[in-house]
PDB file of C-alpha atoms in Angstrom:
ATOM      1  CA  MET F 225       4.550 -10.367 -93.836  1.00 76.00           C
ATOM      2  CA  SER F 226       6.063  -7.350 -95.505  1.00 87.00           C
ATOM      3  CA  ASP F 227       9.774  -6.998 -96.149  1.00 87.00           C
ATOM      4  CA  ARG F 228       9.999  -4.156 -93.691  1.00 89.00           C
ATOM      5  CA  ASN F 229       8.443  -6.169 -90.830  1.00 89.00           C
ATOM      6  CA  ARG F 230      10.606  -9.181 -91.636  1.00 89.00           C
ATOM      7  CA  ASP F 231      13.802  -7.043 -91.615  1.00 88.00           C
ATOM      8  CA  ALA F 232      12.786  -5.439 -88.315  1.00 88.00           C
ATOM      9  CA  LEU F 233      12.174  -8.873 -86.763  1.00 91.00           C
ATOM     10  CA  ILE F 234      15.569 -10.120 -87.979  1.00 92.00           C
ATOM     11  CA  GLY F 235      17.243  -7.033 -86.501  1.00 92.00           C
ATOM     12  CA  ILE F 236      15.540  -7.499 -83.135  1.00 93.00           C
ATOM     13  CA  CYS F 237      16.547 -11.178 -83.048  1.00 93.00           C
ATOM     14  CA  ALA F 238      20.151 -10.289 -83.896  1.00 93.00           C
ATOM     15  CA  ILE F 239      20.290  -7.679 -81.127  1.00 94.00           C
ATOM     16  CA  LEU F 240      18.800 -10.136 -78.615  1.00 93.00           C
ATOM     17  CA  ALA F 241      21.345 -12.774 -79.656  1.00 94.00           C
ATOM     18  CA  VAL F 242      24.269 -10.389 -79.079  1.00 93.00           C
ATOM     19  CA  VAL F 243      22.893  -9.273 -75.700  1.00 93.00           C
ATOM     20  CA  SER F 244      22.359 -12.915 -74.687  1.00 92.00           C
ATOM     21  CA  LEU F 245      25.937 -13.774 -75.686  1.00 90.00           C
ATOM     22  CA  ILE F 246      27.326 -10.925 -73.579  1.00 87.00           C
ATOM     23  CA  VAL F 247      25.221 -11.970 -70.573  1.00 87.00           C
ATOM     24  CA  LEU F 248      26.328 -15.611 -70.876  1.00 87.00           C
ATOM     25  CA  LEU F 249      29.996 -14.625 -71.187  1.00 83.00           C
ATOM     26  CA  GLY F 250      29.637 -12.545 -68.036  1.00 79.00           C
ATOM     27  CA  LEU F 251      27.896 -15.350 -66.134  1.00 81.00           C
ATOM     28  CA  PHE F 252      30.571 -17.893 -67.081  1.00 79.00           C
ATOM     29  CA  GLY F 253      33.372 -15.529 -66.026  1.00 70.00           C
ATOM     30  CA  GLU F 254      34.821 -14.951 -69.486  1.00 74.00           C
ATOM     31  CA  ILE F 255      34.458 -11.191 -69.131  1.00 73.00           C
ATOM     32  CA  ASP F 256      36.669 -10.117 -66.263  1.00 68.00           C
ATOM     33  CA  THR F 257      35.367  -7.009 -64.556  1.00 67.00           C
ATOM     34  CA  THR F 258      37.523  -7.163 -61.420  1.00 73.00           C
ATOM     35  CA  ARG F 259      40.137  -4.475 -60.939  1.00 85.00           C
ATOM     36  CA  THR F 260      43.635  -5.700 -60.175  1.00 89.00           C
ATOM     37  CA  TRP F 261      47.191  -4.514 -59.652  1.00 92.00           C
ATOM     38  CA  ARG F 262      50.374  -6.164 -60.927  1.00 94.00           C
ATOM     39  CA  LEU F 263      52.894  -8.053 -58.780  1.00 94.00           C
ATOM     40  CA  THR F 264      56.092  -9.239 -60.480  1.00 94.00           C
ATOM     41  CA  LEU F 265      58.227 -12.105 -59.217  1.00 93.00           C
ATOM     42  CA  ARG F 266      61.745 -12.678 -60.543  1.00 93.00           C
ATOM     43  CA  THR F 267      63.089 -16.117 -59.774  1.00 91.00           C
ATOM     44  CA  PRO F 268      65.551 -18.720 -61.111  1.00 90.00           C
ATOM     45  CA  ALA F 269      62.782 -21.305 -61.816  1.00 87.00           C
ATOM     46  CA  THR F 270      58.990 -21.493 -62.052  1.00 86.00           C
ATOM     47  CA  SER F 271      58.661 -24.216 -59.396  1.00 83.00           C
ATOM     48  CA  GLY F 272      55.592 -25.516 -61.242  1.00 85.00           C
ATOM     49  CA  ILE F 273      53.767 -22.169 -61.459  1.00 90.00           C
ATOM     50  CA  THR F 274      51.908 -21.750 -64.761  1.00 89.00           C
ATOM     51  CA  ASP F 275      49.594 -19.217 -66.373  1.00 88.00           C
ATOM     52  CA  SER F 276      46.304 -19.052 -64.465  1.00 81.00           C
ATOM     53  CA  SER F 277      47.717 -20.570 -61.246  1.00 89.00           C
ATOM     54  CA  ARG F 278      46.042 -19.147 -58.172  1.00 92.00           C
ATOM     55  CA  VAL F 279      47.724 -16.726 -55.787  1.00 94.00           C
ATOM     56  CA  SER F 280      46.888 -16.743 -52.095  1.00 94.00           C
ATOM     57  CA  LEU F 281      48.062 -14.763 -49.085  1.00 94.00           C
ATOM     58  CA  ASP F 282      48.050 -16.722 -45.823  1.00 91.00           C
ATOM     59  CA  GLY F 283      45.570 -19.166 -47.372  1.00 89.00           C
ATOM     60  CA  VAL F 284      43.143 -16.561 -48.726  1.00 94.00           C
ATOM     61  CA  PRO F 285      42.801 -16.402 -52.552  1.00 94.00           C
ATOM     62  CA  ILE F 286      43.883 -12.945 -53.759  1.00 95.00           C
ATOM     63  CA  GLY F 287      44.553 -13.298 -57.483  1.00 93.00           C
ATOM     64  CA  TYR F 288      45.885 -15.270 -60.443  1.00 93.00           C
ATOM     65  CA  ILE F 289      49.112 -15.643 -62.371  1.00 94.00           C
ATOM     66  CA  ARG F 290      48.834 -13.672 -65.607  1.00 93.00           C
ATOM     67  CA  SER F 291      52.029 -14.820 -67.318  1.00 93.00           C
ATOM     68  CA  VAL F 292      55.209 -16.827 -66.881  1.00 93.00           C
ATOM     69  CA  ALA F 293      58.106 -15.969 -69.187  1.00 92.00           C
ATOM     70  CA  LEU F 294      61.822 -16.485 -69.575  1.00 91.00           C
ATOM     71  CA  GLU F 295      64.067 -13.454 -69.366  1.00 85.00           C
ATOM     72  CA  PRO F 296      67.405 -14.327 -70.975  1.00 79.00           C
ATOM     73  CA  THR F 297      69.103 -11.236 -69.582  1.00 78.00           C
ATOM     74  CA  GLY F 298      69.458 -10.291 -65.968  1.00 73.00           C
ATOM     75  CA  THR F 299      70.112 -12.107 -62.719  1.00 79.00           C
ATOM     76  CA  TRP F 300      66.787 -13.942 -62.563  1.00 80.00           C
ATOM     77  CA  ALA F 301      65.837 -16.231 -65.462  1.00 87.00           C
ATOM     78  CA  VAL F 302      62.056 -16.288 -64.966  1.00 92.00           C
ATOM     79  CA  ARG F 303      59.533 -13.456 -64.700  1.00 93.00           C
ATOM     80  CA  ILE F 304      56.134 -14.254 -63.211  1.00 94.00           C
ATOM     81  CA  ASP F 305      53.406 -11.597 -63.415  1.00 95.00           C
ATOM     82  CA  ALA F 306      50.460 -11.919 -61.046  1.00 94.00           C
ATOM     83  CA  ASP F 307      47.209  -9.972 -61.031  1.00 94.00           C
ATOM     84  CA  ILE F 308      46.291  -9.193 -57.422  1.00 94.00           C
ATOM     85  CA  ASP F 309      42.741  -8.127 -56.556  1.00 93.00           C
ATOM     86  CA  GLU F 310      42.289  -4.421 -55.894  1.00 91.00           C
ATOM     87  CA  GLY F 311      42.265  -3.544 -52.220  1.00 90.00           C
ATOM     88  CA  ILE F 312      44.635  -6.352 -51.216  1.00 92.00           C
ATOM     89  CA  LEU F 313      47.768  -5.156 -49.415  1.00 92.00           C
ATOM     90  CA  ILE F 314      50.717  -7.547 -49.287  1.00 93.00           C
ATOM     91  CA  PRO F 315      53.128  -6.966 -46.398  1.00 93.00           C
ATOM     92  CA  THR F 316      56.816  -6.563 -47.191  1.00 91.00           C
ATOM     93  CA  GLY F 317      58.961  -9.558 -46.339  1.00 89.00           C
ATOM     94  CA  VAL F 318      56.473 -12.213 -47.474  1.00 93.00           C
ATOM     95  CA  THR F 319      57.778 -15.736 -48.023  1.00 91.00           C
ATOM     96  CA  VAL F 320      57.025 -17.032 -51.529  1.00 91.00           C
ATOM     97  CA  LEU F 321      56.078 -20.714 -51.687  1.00 91.00           C
ATOM     98  CA  THR F 322      54.276 -23.147 -53.965  1.00 90.00           C
ATOM     99  CA  THR F 323      51.445 -25.402 -52.926  1.00 86.00           C
ATOM    100  CA  ALA F 324      50.173 -28.315 -54.967  1.00 78.00           C
ATOM    101  CA  SER F 325      46.465 -28.594 -55.714  1.00 69.00           C
ATOM    102  CA  LEU F 326      45.161 -31.995 -54.662  1.00 66.00           C
ATOM    103  CA  LEU F 327      42.524 -31.979 -57.386  1.00 68.00           C
ATOM    104  CA  THR F 328      44.568 -30.971 -60.425  1.00 66.00           C
ATOM    105  CA  GLY F 329      48.141 -31.417 -59.231  1.00 68.00           C
ATOM    106  CA  ALA F 330      48.942 -27.917 -60.467  1.00 77.00           C
ATOM    107  CA  ALA F 331      51.121 -25.636 -58.379  1.00 87.00           C
ATOM    108  CA  ASN F 332      49.701 -22.467 -56.871  1.00 91.00           C
ATOM    109  CA  LEU F 333      51.575 -19.475 -55.506  1.00 93.00           C
ATOM    110  CA  TYR F 334      51.344 -19.095 -51.735  1.00 93.00           C
ATOM    111  CA  LEU F 335      52.485 -15.883 -50.068  1.00 93.00           C
ATOM    112  CA  GLU F 336      53.079 -16.192 -46.352  1.00 92.00           C
ATOM    113  CA  SER F 337      53.169 -13.084 -44.185  1.00 91.00           C
ATOM    114  CA  PRO F 338      56.164 -12.604 -41.905  1.00 89.00           C
ATOM    115  CA  THR F 339      55.607 -13.368 -38.236  1.00 86.00           C
ATOM    116  CA  GLN F 340      56.803  -9.879 -37.282  1.00 83.00           C
ATOM    117  CA  ARG F 341      54.871  -7.373 -39.378  1.00 79.00           C
ATOM    118  CA  THR F 342      56.266  -3.891 -39.793  1.00 82.00           C
ATOM    119  CA  GLY F 343      53.127  -2.324 -41.212  1.00 84.00           C
ATOM    120  CA  GLN F 344      54.852  -1.706 -44.553  1.00 90.00           C
ATOM    121  CA  THR F 345      53.239  -3.103 -47.684  1.00 90.00           C
ATOM    122  CA  LEU F 346      54.263  -3.612 -51.297  1.00 91.00           C
ATOM    123  CA  PRO F 347      53.279  -0.760 -53.632  1.00 91.00           C
ATOM    124  CA  VAL F 348      49.993  -1.342 -55.468  1.00 89.00           C
ATOM    125  CA  ASP F 349      50.867   0.826 -58.492  1.00 90.00           C
ATOM    126  CA  GLY F 350      52.283  -2.123 -60.495  1.00 87.00           C
ATOM    127  CA  SER F 351      55.900  -1.531 -59.504  1.00 91.00           C
ATOM    128  CA  ALA F 352      56.025  -4.231 -56.797  1.00 92.00           C
ATOM    129  CA  VAL F 353      58.758  -6.806 -57.427  1.00 92.00           C
ATOM    130  CA  ILE F 354      59.719  -9.810 -55.304  1.00 92.00           C
ATOM    131  CA  THR F 355      63.020 -11.527 -56.145  1.00 91.00           C
ATOM    132  CA  GLY F 356      64.394 -14.871 -55.042  1.00 89.00           C
ATOM    133  CA  ALA F 357      63.798 -18.569 -55.285  1.00 87.00           C
ATOM    134  CA  ILE F 358      60.308 -19.968 -54.751  1.00 86.00           C
ATOM    135  CA  GLY F 359      60.245 -22.591 -52.020  1.00 81.00           C
ATOM    136  CA  SER F 360      57.901 -25.526 -51.576  1.00 79.00           C
ATOM    137  CA  SER F 361      55.412 -25.458 -48.720  1.00 72.00           C
ATOM    138  CA  SER F 362      55.390 -29.274 -48.665  1.00 63.00           C
ATOM    139  CA  VAL F 363      59.151 -29.491 -48.148  1.00 58.00           C
ATOM    140  CA  ARG F 364      59.067 -26.691 -45.574  1.00 57.00           C
ATOM    141  CA  ASP F 365      56.318 -28.412 -43.584  1.00 59.00           C
ATOM    142  CA  LEU F 366      58.350 -31.645 -43.432  1.00 56.00           C
ATOM    143  CA  THR F 367      61.269 -29.965 -41.726  1.00 59.00           C
TER     144      THR F 367
END
């Protein structure tokens, strides 16, 4: 085999390896191609919410928590940023709760629509902010 043929074969194998890696990363969900918008929650405590917790609206999964961080200045000590799937409209006046996952024990964010909807929704341009304490759906259901 000549040097030229050998180098061409090595190049083709390298290209196939890179393409295969990209395909596998996409199949395993490591390359996120979904479009989202940002929802910010400002609260006195995390109530068990962590990075990558799920977000649901009335029981339907709509996104994930991107980050949880302390904010030493301001009225609310914790800032939670959530990525909400594009096309999802969250009504104003939602109740923010946590639900515990039975499998992992991790807390997930549960947004509950108000019983009387006004037709108004939170802005989807990344400026939506919800402030207040996060309640527990388990405690609420007991009362």
